[in-house]
Amino acid sequence: MAESAGALPRLGDGEVAARIAHIDELLEKVESAPGPTARAAVDAVRALTEVYGEALARVLDHPDTALAERLAEDELLGHLLVLHDIHPEPPARRAARAVERLRPAVQERGGDVELIDVDERTARIRLETPGCGSGCGSSSTDVEEAVREAVLAAAPELTAVEPVPEADAGAFVPLEALTRRPAQPQGAS
């Protein structure tokens, strides 16, 4: 990765993921250890995380909106911004971007995927796989799982990604169908 004069070498995404997994393992060990030393260690990590969160928030307070956008686009920094509840983009926008990134791969296989909406904690997607309408078989399950993982990685504050059946994905009902009265049988008043 990129290096600047006198700086340590930068970590690649795989190396960052490995370090995060290692941190999780270490924290699990510390949290399960009895006694005041373990509690103090967890409290120290929590306090350090809060301070780093405040530092990130101050960076985002900088009037350079392009800087905030660049920070948010970086996968690692984006996750940290979500962790500290300071991400400049709403979850719906991040979920939509994740779906759009996957869309060409799904279309290449003869299907399609679209984000229908995001409510407080759930993203709803329309997923079509070749010859299956709104989904069928293990191929559809694999694609659905890939979409779910991508959306939840981009917007981890969401708790679910639900497929929406084709009929529910914005079904059109003509106005006259709602206002038309059924014909009454003759002789009925």
PDB file of C-alpha atoms in Angstrom:
ATOM      1  CA  MET A   1       0.000   0.000   0.000  1.00  0.00           C
ATOM      2  CA  ALA A   2       0.994   3.674  -0.130  1.00  0.00           C
ATOM      3  CA  GLU A   3       3.777   4.888   2.125  1.00  0.00           C
ATOM      4  CA  SER A   4       4.807   8.401   3.006  1.00  0.00           C
ATOM      5  CA  ALA A   5       8.272   9.470   4.107  1.00  0.00           C
ATOM      6  CA  GLY A   6       8.964   8.245   7.627  1.00  0.00           C
ATOM      7  CA  ALA A   7       5.557   6.564   7.977  1.00  0.00           C
ATOM      8  CA  LEU A   8       4.908   2.922   8.665  1.00  0.00           C
ATOM      9  CA  PRO A   9       3.735   0.840   5.697  1.00  0.00           C
ATOM     10  CA  ARG A  10      -0.034   1.011   5.166  1.00  0.00           C
ATOM     11  CA  LEU A  11      -2.137  -2.100   5.690  1.00  0.00           C
ATOM     12  CA  GLY A  12      -4.074  -3.730   2.895  1.00  0.00           C
ATOM     13  CA  ASP A  13      -7.751  -4.562   3.342  1.00  0.00           C
ATOM     14  CA  GLY A  14      -6.962  -8.216   4.101  1.00  0.00           C
ATOM     15  CA  GLU A  15      -4.446  -7.231   6.750  1.00  0.00           C
ATOM     16  CA  VAL A  16      -6.957  -4.848   8.337  1.00  0.00           C
ATOM     17  CA  ALA A  17      -9.608  -7.591   8.404  1.00  0.00           C
ATOM     18  CA  ALA A  18      -7.127  -9.989  10.039  1.00  0.00           C
ATOM     19  CA  ARG A  19      -6.233  -7.428  12.700  1.00  0.00           C
ATOM     20  CA  ILE A  20      -9.902  -6.704  13.416  1.00  0.00           C
ATOM     21  CA  ALA A  21     -10.562 -10.438  13.843  1.00  0.00           C
ATOM     22  CA  HIS A  22      -7.574 -10.655  16.195  1.00  0.00           C
ATOM     23  CA  ILE A  23      -8.841  -7.676  18.206  1.00  0.00           C
ATOM     24  CA  ASP A  24     -12.251  -9.362  18.510  1.00  0.00           C
ATOM     25  CA  GLU A  25     -10.603 -12.545  19.813  1.00  0.00           C
ATOM     26  CA  LEU A  26      -8.546 -10.614  22.346  1.00  0.00           C
ATOM     27  CA  LEU A  27     -11.549  -8.626  23.547  1.00  0.00           C
ATOM     28  CA  GLU A  28     -13.572 -11.823  23.986  1.00  0.00           C
ATOM     29  CA  LYS A  29     -10.792 -13.228  26.170  1.00  0.00           C
ATOM     30  CA  VAL A  30     -10.538 -10.056  28.236  1.00  0.00           C
ATOM     31  CA  GLU A  31     -14.329  -9.757  28.628  1.00  0.00           C
ATOM     32  CA  SER A  32     -14.596 -13.360  29.833  1.00  0.00           C
ATOM     33  CA  ALA A  33     -11.765 -13.004  32.344  1.00  0.00           C
ATOM     34  CA  PRO A  34     -12.845 -12.466  35.942  1.00  0.00           C
ATOM     35  CA  GLY A  35     -11.742  -9.628  38.160  1.00  0.00           C
ATOM     36  CA  PRO A  36     -11.144  -5.905  38.221  1.00  0.00           C
ATOM     37  CA  THR A  37      -8.152  -5.987  35.856  1.00  0.00           C
ATOM     38  CA  ALA A  38     -10.300  -7.395  33.030  1.00  0.00           C
ATOM     39  CA  ARG A  39     -13.033  -4.800  33.668  1.00  0.00           C
ATOM     40  CA  ALA A  40     -10.395  -2.037  33.681  1.00  0.00           C
ATOM     41  CA  ALA A  41      -8.998  -3.295  30.353  1.00  0.00           C
ATOM     42  CA  VAL A  42     -12.473  -3.295  28.752  1.00  0.00           C
ATOM     43  CA  ASP A  43     -13.135   0.190  30.171  1.00  0.00           C
ATOM     44  CA  ALA A  44      -9.804   1.404  28.747  1.00  0.00           C
ATOM     45  CA  VAL A  45     -10.676   0.080  25.281  1.00  0.00           C
ATOM     46  CA  ARG A  46     -14.140   1.664  25.490  1.00  0.00           C
ATOM     47  CA  ALA A  47     -12.677   5.047  26.534  1.00  0.00           C
ATOM     48  CA  LEU A  48     -10.042   4.901  23.780  1.00  0.00           C
ATOM     49  CA  THR A  49     -12.752   4.082  21.214  1.00  0.00           C
ATOM     50  CA  GLU A  50     -14.830   7.049  22.398  1.00  0.00           C
ATOM     51  CA  VAL A  51     -11.848   9.399  22.085  1.00  0.00           C
ATOM     52  CA  TYR A  52     -11.103   8.158  18.557  1.00  0.00           C
ATOM     53  CA  GLY A  53     -14.775   8.605  17.706  1.00  0.00           C
ATOM     54  CA  GLU A  54     -14.637  12.200  18.913  1.00  0.00           C
ATOM     55  CA  ALA A  55     -11.507  12.758  16.801  1.00  0.00           C
ATOM     56  CA  LEU A  56     -13.280  11.425  13.702  1.00  0.00           C
ATOM     57  CA  ALA A  57     -16.309  13.608  14.423  1.00  0.00           C
ATOM     58  CA  ARG A  58     -14.047  16.654  14.595  1.00  0.00           C
ATOM     59  CA  VAL A  59     -12.523  15.745  11.226  1.00  0.00           C
ATOM     60  CA  LEU A  60     -16.043  15.534   9.761  1.00  0.00           C
ATOM     61  CA  ASP A  61     -16.874  18.943  11.260  1.00  0.00           C
ATOM     62  CA  HIS A  62     -14.258  20.416   8.914  1.00  0.00           C
ATOM     63  CA  PRO A  63     -16.049  22.526   6.268  1.00  0.00           C
ATOM     64  CA  ASP A  64     -14.495  20.542   3.392  1.00  0.00           C
ATOM     65  CA  THR A  65     -17.451  18.362   2.286  1.00  0.00           C
ATOM     66  CA  ALA A  66     -15.289  16.609  -0.307  1.00  0.00           C
ATOM     67  CA  LEU A  67     -13.090  15.360   2.535  1.00  0.00           C
ATOM     68  CA  ALA A  68     -16.094  13.902   4.375  1.00  0.00           C
ATOM     69  CA  GLU A  69     -17.222  12.173   1.172  1.00  0.00           C
ATOM     70  CA  ARG A  70     -13.764  10.681   0.575  1.00  0.00           C
ATOM     71  CA  LEU A  71     -13.586   9.446   4.169  1.00  0.00           C
ATOM     72  CA  ALA A  72     -17.048   7.896   3.923  1.00  0.00           C
ATOM     73  CA  GLU A  73     -16.160   6.101   0.673  1.00  0.00           C
ATOM     74  CA  ASP A  74     -13.197   4.314   2.271  1.00  0.00           C
ATOM     75  CA  GLU A  75     -14.451   0.946   3.533  1.00  0.00           C
ATOM     76  CA  LEU A  76     -12.534   0.942   6.830  1.00  0.00           C
ATOM     77  CA  LEU A  77     -13.214   4.589   7.627  1.00  0.00           C
ATOM     78  CA  GLY A  78     -16.848   4.162   6.610  1.00  0.00           C
ATOM     79  CA  HIS A  79     -17.222   1.346   9.142  1.00  0.00           C
ATOM     80  CA  LEU A  80     -15.620   3.485  11.844  1.00  0.00           C
ATOM     81  CA  LEU A  81     -17.958   6.366  11.032  1.00  0.00           C
ATOM     82  CA  VAL A  82     -20.945   4.008  11.371  1.00  0.00           C
ATOM     83  CA  LEU A  83     -19.544   2.585  14.626  1.00  0.00           C
ATOM     84  CA  HIS A  84     -19.447   6.082  16.087  1.00  0.00           C
ATOM     85  CA  ASP A  85     -22.835   7.035  14.572  1.00  0.00           C
ATOM     86  CA  ILE A  86     -21.304   9.924  12.597  1.00  0.00           C
ATOM     87  CA  HIS A  87     -21.474   8.629   9.011  1.00  0.00           C
ATOM     88  CA  PRO A  88     -22.459  11.580   6.785  1.00  0.00           C
ATOM     89  CA  GLU A  89     -24.640   9.427   4.503  1.00  0.00           C
ATOM     90  CA  PRO A  90     -27.935   7.870   5.596  1.00  0.00           C
ATOM     91  CA  PRO A  91     -28.163   4.045   5.629  1.00  0.00           C
ATOM     92  CA  ALA A  92     -30.592   4.073   2.682  1.00  0.00           C
ATOM     93  CA  ARG A  93     -28.062   5.782   0.417  1.00  0.00           C
ATOM     94  CA  ARG A  94     -25.281   3.397   1.438  1.00  0.00           C
ATOM     95  CA  ALA A  95     -27.590   0.384   0.925  1.00  0.00           C
ATOM     96  CA  ALA A  96     -28.565   1.669  -2.530  1.00  0.00           C
ATOM     97  CA  ARG A  97     -24.916   2.076  -3.499  1.00  0.00           C
ATOM     98  CA  ALA A  98     -24.158  -1.494  -2.355  1.00  0.00           C
ATOM     99  CA  VAL A  99     -27.034  -2.861  -4.455  1.00  0.00           C
ATOM    100  CA  GLU A 100     -25.941  -0.832  -7.483  1.00  0.00           C
ATOM    101  CA  ARG A 101     -22.395  -2.210  -7.164  1.00  0.00           C
ATOM    102  CA  LEU A 102     -23.773  -5.770  -7.292  1.00  0.00           C
ATOM    103  CA  ARG A 103     -26.335  -5.110 -10.009  1.00  0.00           C
ATOM    104  CA  PRO A 104     -23.992  -5.584 -13.023  1.00  0.00           C
ATOM    105  CA  ALA A 105     -22.865  -9.004 -11.735  1.00  0.00           C
ATOM    106  CA  VAL A 106     -26.479 -10.099 -11.193  1.00  0.00           C
ATOM    107  CA  GLN A 107     -27.501  -8.774 -14.631  1.00  0.00           C
ATOM    108  CA  GLU A 108     -24.540 -10.575 -16.199  1.00  0.00           C
ATOM    109  CA  ARG A 109     -26.136 -13.816 -14.966  1.00  0.00           C
ATOM    110  CA  GLY A 110     -29.493 -12.855 -16.517  1.00  0.00           C
ATOM    111  CA  GLY A 111     -31.146 -11.502 -13.353  1.00  0.00           C
ATOM    112  CA  ASP A 112     -31.625  -8.167 -11.690  1.00  0.00           C
ATOM    113  CA  VAL A 113     -31.622  -6.647  -8.215  1.00  0.00           C
ATOM    114  CA  GLU A 114     -33.127  -3.382  -7.039  1.00  0.00           C
ATOM    115  CA  LEU A 115     -33.440  -1.655  -3.684  1.00  0.00           C
ATOM    116  CA  ILE A 116     -37.141  -0.980  -3.120  1.00  0.00           C
ATOM    117  CA  ASP A 117     -36.951   0.884   0.178  1.00  0.00           C
ATOM    118  CA  VAL A 118     -35.321   1.129   3.578  1.00  0.00           C
ATOM    119  CA  ASP A 119     -37.320   1.669   6.720  1.00  0.00           C
ATOM    120  CA  GLU A 120     -35.804   2.192  10.145  1.00  0.00           C
ATOM    121  CA  ARG A 121     -33.921  -1.139  10.336  1.00  0.00           C
ATOM    122  CA  THR A 122     -34.809  -3.146   7.196  1.00  0.00           C
ATOM    123  CA  ALA A 123     -33.835  -2.892   3.535  1.00  0.00           C
ATOM    124  CA  ARG A 124     -36.240  -4.397   1.007  1.00  0.00           C
ATOM    125  CA  ILE A 125     -34.938  -5.656  -2.321  1.00  0.00           C
ATOM    126  CA  ARG A 126     -36.503  -6.999  -5.485  1.00  0.00           C
ATOM    127  CA  LEU A 127     -34.455  -9.886  -6.801  1.00  0.00           C
ATOM    128  CA  GLU A 128     -34.965 -11.613 -10.130  1.00  0.00           C
ATOM    129  CA  THR A 129     -32.972 -14.617 -11.239  1.00  0.00           C
ATOM    130  CA  PRO A 130     -33.120 -16.132 -14.741  1.00  0.00           C
ATOM    131  CA  GLY A 131     -36.405 -17.942 -15.320  1.00  0.00           C
ATOM    132  CA  CYS A 132     -37.424 -17.575 -11.684  1.00  0.00           C
ATOM    133  CA  GLY A 133     -39.329 -14.273 -11.503  1.00  0.00           C
ATOM    134  CA  SER A 134     -38.694 -13.132  -7.951  1.00  0.00           C
ATOM    135  CA  GLY A 135     -36.340 -15.983  -7.101  1.00  0.00           C
ATOM    136  CA  CYS A 136     -35.981 -19.745  -6.848  1.00  0.00           C
ATOM    137  CA  GLY A 137     -33.447 -22.430  -6.081  1.00  0.00           C
ATOM    138  CA  SER A 138     -29.955 -22.271  -4.650  1.00  0.00           C
ATOM    139  CA  SER A 139     -28.756 -19.782  -7.272  1.00  0.00           C
ATOM    140  CA  SER A 140     -31.326 -17.288  -6.043  1.00  0.00           C
ATOM    141  CA  THR A 141     -30.388 -18.027  -2.439  1.00  0.00           C
ATOM    142  CA  ASP A 142     -26.697 -17.417  -3.184  1.00  0.00           C
ATOM    143  CA  VAL A 143     -27.440 -14.107  -4.912  1.00  0.00           C
ATOM    144  CA  GLU A 144     -29.823 -13.077  -2.132  1.00  0.00           C
ATOM    145  CA  GLU A 145     -27.154 -13.856   0.483  1.00  0.00           C
ATOM    146  CA  ALA A 146     -24.516 -11.880  -1.456  1.00  0.00           C
ATOM    147  CA  VAL A 147     -26.867  -8.892  -1.629  1.00  0.00           C
ATOM    148  CA  ARG A 148     -27.709  -9.237   2.081  1.00  0.00           C
ATOM    149  CA  GLU A 149     -24.011  -9.301   3.027  1.00  0.00           C
ATOM    150  CA  ALA A 150     -23.178  -6.315   0.817  1.00  0.00           C
ATOM    151  CA  VAL A 151     -26.055  -4.196   2.144  1.00  0.00           C
ATOM    152  CA  LEU A 152     -25.362  -5.020   5.795  1.00  0.00           C
ATOM    153  CA  ALA A 153     -21.642  -4.340   5.306  1.00  0.00           C
ATOM    154  CA  ALA A 154     -22.422  -0.921   3.818  1.00  0.00           C
ATOM    155  CA  ALA A 155     -25.122  -0.089   6.381  1.00  0.00           C
ATOM    156  CA  PRO A 156     -24.503  -2.244   9.476  1.00  0.00           C
ATOM    157  CA  GLU A 157     -27.065  -0.338  11.494  1.00  0.00           C
ATOM    158  CA  LEU A 158     -29.710  -2.149   9.436  1.00  0.00           C
ATOM    159  CA  THR A 159     -30.765  -5.463  10.943  1.00  0.00           C
ATOM    160  CA  ALA A 160     -32.377  -7.200   7.962  1.00  0.00           C
ATOM    161  CA  VAL A 161     -32.522  -7.361   4.188  1.00  0.00           C
ATOM    162  CA  GLU A 162     -35.803  -8.805   2.944  1.00  0.00           C
ATOM    163  CA  PRO A 163     -36.711  -9.865  -0.576  1.00  0.00           C
ATOM    164  CA  VAL A 164     -39.950  -8.331  -1.830  1.00  0.00           C
ATOM    165  CA  PRO A 165     -42.181 -10.498  -4.029  1.00  0.00           C
ATOM    166  CA  GLU A 166     -42.600  -9.148  -7.562  1.00  0.00           C
ATOM    167  CA  ALA A 167     -46.262  -8.229  -6.940  1.00  0.00           C
ATOM    168  CA  ASP A 168     -45.301  -6.112  -3.902  1.00  0.00           C
ATOM    169  CA  ALA A 169     -42.499  -4.218  -5.642  1.00  0.00           C
ATOM    170  CA  GLY A 170     -44.581  -1.218  -6.597  1.00  0.00           C
ATOM    171  CA  ALA A 171     -47.705  -2.873  -8.012  1.00  0.00           C
ATOM    172  CA  PHE A 172     -49.800  -0.454 -10.076  1.00  0.00           C
ATOM    173  CA  VAL A 173     -53.510  -0.236  -9.354  1.00  0.00           C
ATOM    174  CA  PRO A 174     -55.477   1.977 -11.766  1.00  0.00           C
ATOM    175  CA  LEU A 175     -57.521   4.684 -10.046  1.00  0.00           C
ATOM    176  CA  GLU A 176     -60.752   3.584 -11.740  1.00  0.00           C
ATOM    177  CA  ALA A 177     -60.350   0.133 -10.174  1.00  0.00           C
ATOM    178  CA  LEU A 178     -60.489   1.783  -6.772  1.00  0.00           C
ATOM    179  CA  THR A 179     -63.433   4.089  -7.513  1.00  0.00           C
ATOM    180  CA  ARG A 180     -65.590   1.809  -9.699  1.00  0.00           C
ATOM    181  CA  ARG A 181     -68.605   0.319  -7.957  1.00  0.00           C
ATOM    182  CA  PRO A 182     -69.478  -3.269  -8.660  1.00  0.00           C
ATOM    183  CA  ALA A 183     -72.505  -3.759 -10.889  1.00  0.00           C
ATOM    184  CA  GLN A 184     -75.618  -4.471  -8.861  1.00  0.00           C
ATOM    185  CA  PRO A 185     -77.896  -7.299  -9.897  1.00  0.00           C
ATOM    186  CA  GLN A 186     -81.123  -6.166 -11.585  1.00  0.00           C
ATOM    187  CA  GLY A 187     -83.957  -5.664  -9.208  1.00  0.00           C
ATOM    188  CA  ALA A 188     -81.650  -4.796  -6.328  1.00  0.00           C
ATOM    189  CA  SER A 189     -81.995  -1.318  -4.899  1.00  0.00           C
TER     190      SER A 189
END
